[in-house]
Structures are given as C-alpha cells and as structure tokens.
Short mmCIF file of C-alpha atoms in Angstrom, two decimals:
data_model
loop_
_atom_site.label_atom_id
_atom_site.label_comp_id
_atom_site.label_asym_id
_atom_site.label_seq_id
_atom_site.Cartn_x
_atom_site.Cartn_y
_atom_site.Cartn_z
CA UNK A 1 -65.98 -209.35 -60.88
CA UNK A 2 -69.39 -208.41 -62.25
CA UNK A 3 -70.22 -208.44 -65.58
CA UNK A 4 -71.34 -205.69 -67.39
CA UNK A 5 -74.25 -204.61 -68.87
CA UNK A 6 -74.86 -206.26 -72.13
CA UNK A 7 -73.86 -204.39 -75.46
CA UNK A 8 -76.86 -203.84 -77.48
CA UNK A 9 -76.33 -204.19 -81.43
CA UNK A 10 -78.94 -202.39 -83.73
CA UNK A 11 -79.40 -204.48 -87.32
CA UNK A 12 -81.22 -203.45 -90.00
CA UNK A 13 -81.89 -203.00 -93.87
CA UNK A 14 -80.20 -199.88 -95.01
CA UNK A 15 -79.61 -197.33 -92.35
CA UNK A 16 -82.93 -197.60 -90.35
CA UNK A 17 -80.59 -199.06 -87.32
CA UNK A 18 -78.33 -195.88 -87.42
CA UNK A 19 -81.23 -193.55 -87.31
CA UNK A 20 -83.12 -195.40 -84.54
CA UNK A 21 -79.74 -195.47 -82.61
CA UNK A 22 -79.58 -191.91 -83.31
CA UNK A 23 -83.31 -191.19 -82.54
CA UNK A 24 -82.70 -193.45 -79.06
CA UNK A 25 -79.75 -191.09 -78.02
CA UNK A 26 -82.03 -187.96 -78.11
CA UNK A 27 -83.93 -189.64 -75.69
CA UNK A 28 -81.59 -191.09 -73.37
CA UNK A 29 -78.56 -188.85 -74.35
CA UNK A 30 -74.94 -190.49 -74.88
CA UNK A 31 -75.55 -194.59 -74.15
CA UNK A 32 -72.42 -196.55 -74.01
CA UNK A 33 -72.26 -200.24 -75.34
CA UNK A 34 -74.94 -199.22 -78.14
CA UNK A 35 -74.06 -199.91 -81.91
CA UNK A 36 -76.06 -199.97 -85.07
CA UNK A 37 -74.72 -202.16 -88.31
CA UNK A 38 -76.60 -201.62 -91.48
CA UNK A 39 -76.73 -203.82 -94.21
CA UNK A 40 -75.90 -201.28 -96.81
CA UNK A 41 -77.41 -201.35 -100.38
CA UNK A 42 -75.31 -204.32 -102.61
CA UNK A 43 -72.89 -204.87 -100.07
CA UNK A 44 -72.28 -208.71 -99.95
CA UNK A 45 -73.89 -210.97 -97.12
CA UNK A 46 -70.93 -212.39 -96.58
CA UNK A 47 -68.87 -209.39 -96.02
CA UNK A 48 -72.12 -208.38 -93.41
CA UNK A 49 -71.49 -211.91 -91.26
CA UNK A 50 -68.15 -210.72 -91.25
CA UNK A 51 -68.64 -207.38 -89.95
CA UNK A 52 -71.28 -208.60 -87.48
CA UNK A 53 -69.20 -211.47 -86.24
CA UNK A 54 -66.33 -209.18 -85.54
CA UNK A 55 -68.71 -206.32 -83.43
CA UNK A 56 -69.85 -209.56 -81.98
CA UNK A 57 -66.43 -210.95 -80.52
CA UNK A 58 -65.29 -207.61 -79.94
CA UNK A 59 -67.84 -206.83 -76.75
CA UNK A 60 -66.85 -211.25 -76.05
CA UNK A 61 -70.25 -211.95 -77.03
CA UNK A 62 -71.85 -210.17 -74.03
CA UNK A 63 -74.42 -208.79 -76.44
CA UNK A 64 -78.39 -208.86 -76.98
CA UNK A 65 -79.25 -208.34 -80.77
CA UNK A 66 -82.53 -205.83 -82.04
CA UNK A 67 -82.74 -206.96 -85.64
CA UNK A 68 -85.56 -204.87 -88.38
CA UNK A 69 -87.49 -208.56 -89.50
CA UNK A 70 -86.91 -212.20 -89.27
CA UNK A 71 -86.31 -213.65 -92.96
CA UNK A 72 -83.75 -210.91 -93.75
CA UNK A 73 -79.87 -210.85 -94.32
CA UNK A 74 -79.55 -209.21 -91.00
CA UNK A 75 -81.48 -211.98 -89.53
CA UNK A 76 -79.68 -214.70 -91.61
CA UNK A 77 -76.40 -213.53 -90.12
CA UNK A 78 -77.50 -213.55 -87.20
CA UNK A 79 -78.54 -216.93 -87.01
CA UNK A 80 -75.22 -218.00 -88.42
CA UNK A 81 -73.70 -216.22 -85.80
CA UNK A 82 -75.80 -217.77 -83.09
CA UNK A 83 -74.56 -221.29 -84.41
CA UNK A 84 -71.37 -220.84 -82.58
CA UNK A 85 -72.51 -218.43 -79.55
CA UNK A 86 -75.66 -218.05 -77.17
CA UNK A 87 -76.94 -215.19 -78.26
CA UNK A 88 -80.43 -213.45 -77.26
CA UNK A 89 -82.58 -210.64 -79.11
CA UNK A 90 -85.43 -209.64 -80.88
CA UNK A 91 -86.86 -209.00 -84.32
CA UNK A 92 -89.13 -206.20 -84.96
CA UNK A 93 -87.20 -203.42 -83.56
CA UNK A 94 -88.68 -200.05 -83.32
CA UNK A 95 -88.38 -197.16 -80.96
CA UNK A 96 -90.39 -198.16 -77.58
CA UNK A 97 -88.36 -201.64 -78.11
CA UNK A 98 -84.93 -200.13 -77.84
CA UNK A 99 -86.01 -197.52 -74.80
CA UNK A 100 -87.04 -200.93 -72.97
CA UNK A 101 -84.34 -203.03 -73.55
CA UNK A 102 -81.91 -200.45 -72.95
CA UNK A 103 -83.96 -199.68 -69.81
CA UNK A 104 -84.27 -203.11 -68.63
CA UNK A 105 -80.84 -204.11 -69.60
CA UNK A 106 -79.44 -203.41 -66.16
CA UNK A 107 -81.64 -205.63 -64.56
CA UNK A 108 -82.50 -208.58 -67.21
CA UNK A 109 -80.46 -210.56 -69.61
CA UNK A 110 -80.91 -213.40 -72.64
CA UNK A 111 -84.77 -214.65 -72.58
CA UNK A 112 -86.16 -212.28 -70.06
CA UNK A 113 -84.79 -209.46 -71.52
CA UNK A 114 -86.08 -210.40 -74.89
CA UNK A 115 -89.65 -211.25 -73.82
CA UNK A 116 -90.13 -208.22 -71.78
CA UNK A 117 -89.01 -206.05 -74.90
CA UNK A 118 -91.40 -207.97 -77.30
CA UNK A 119 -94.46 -207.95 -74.78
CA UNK A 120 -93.73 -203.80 -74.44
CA UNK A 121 -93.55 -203.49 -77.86
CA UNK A 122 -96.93 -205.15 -78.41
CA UNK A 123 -98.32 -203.19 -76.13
CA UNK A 124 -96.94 -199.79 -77.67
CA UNK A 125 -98.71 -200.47 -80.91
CA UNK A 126 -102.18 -199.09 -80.92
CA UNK A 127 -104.86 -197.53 -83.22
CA UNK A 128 -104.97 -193.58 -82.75
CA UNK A 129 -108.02 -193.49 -84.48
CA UNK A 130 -110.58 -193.69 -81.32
CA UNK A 131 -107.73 -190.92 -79.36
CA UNK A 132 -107.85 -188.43 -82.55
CA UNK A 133 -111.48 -188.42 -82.08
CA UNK A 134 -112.12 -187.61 -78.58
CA UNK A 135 -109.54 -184.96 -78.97
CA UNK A 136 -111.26 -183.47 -82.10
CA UNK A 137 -114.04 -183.42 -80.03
CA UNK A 138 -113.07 -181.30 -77.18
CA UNK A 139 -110.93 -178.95 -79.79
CA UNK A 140 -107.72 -179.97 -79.47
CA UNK A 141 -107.97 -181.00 -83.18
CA UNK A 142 -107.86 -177.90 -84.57
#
C-alpha cells in the first residue's frame, strides 16, 4: 500500500499559523492533511507538547513540521517531540514556504522536502526597492 502524502503541521507564536493556514487555503482552496497549532498567549508549554504530541501520533507521525523561529516554545516542543520520532521540517515559515512544501509534498519527503522549501524561501525574499522604481518610472506608480 502506498503511503500518503505527509500531513503538514503549521506552529507558531499566537495565531500567525492559523492565519497563514488560512491565507494558504485561498490560494490552493480546501487542502487536506493541513493543520495549524498555536501556542496561545499563557497557555503552559507543557500543555503545548501535549497537544502537539497528540496531532503528531494522530496522522502516525507521517508529518513534516513549518515552525515561526528556532529558539521558541513551538520549536522547543518540537525538538522534544523529535527525541522519540524522525521527524523533518523547517523554521522560518512564511507564505511562499508553505505553497512549496505543500506543492512539493507529493513528490519529496523528510530532508529533501525541507531543503527545497528553505532554498525557495530564500529565494522569495527580495528588496522591492530597485522594482518600485522602474515602475515609478514608467507611471505605474501613480
């Protein structure tokens, strides 16, 4: 039997990972195996690991992780998490990194789904200031 695609869990601070789940679906429309869990303001860390372990175990640890920054309570649970399970993902998660790895997740899993995510998101982030310019320039900027 073939596996299926891996479940992609959306971890954050507060509710960025909702929104960007949200944001991703407007894109893409309705995506299945998807979820967002946000560290809420005061909740307890430990309560969190719970929470995460148990979305974790519930997909049988056929997931790939987008966490907001390394250092972080998200993060930290992750890690713990990782102690007992192999476990891929990324930190840094914004927009054109979800579109990729939910794009690529078909094809790629584990490392080289997590370092073709990273290298597009490098790649997304750019200075507009030279583009703003040029289109000031031929009116488009007004």
């Amino acid at each position: 039997m073939e596996q299926q695609v891996p479940a992609i869990l959306v971890i954050s601070h507060g509710f960025f990972c909702r929104e960007l789940v949200n944001s991703v679906k407007m894109v893409f429309g309705d995506v299945t195996r998807l979820e967002s869990l946000p560290l809420e303001e005061g909740m307890d860390p430990e309560a969190y690991e719970e929470q995460l372990n148990r979305l974790i175990d519930s997909y049988d640890g056929n997931v790939f992780v987008c966490v907001d920054i390394m250092g972080g309570t998200p993060f930290k649970s992750l890690a713990k998490a990782a102690r007992t399970r192999c476990l891929y993902g990324v930190a840094g998660v914004s927009m054109p990194m979800l579109i990729e790895v939910l794009s690529d997740r078909d094809e790629m899993r584990g490392k080289e789904l997590a370092a073709q995510a990273a290298s597009v998101c490098r790649d997304m982030i750019m200075d507009l200031s030279e583009y703003m310019e040029k289109m000031h320039k031929i009116g488009l900027g007004e």
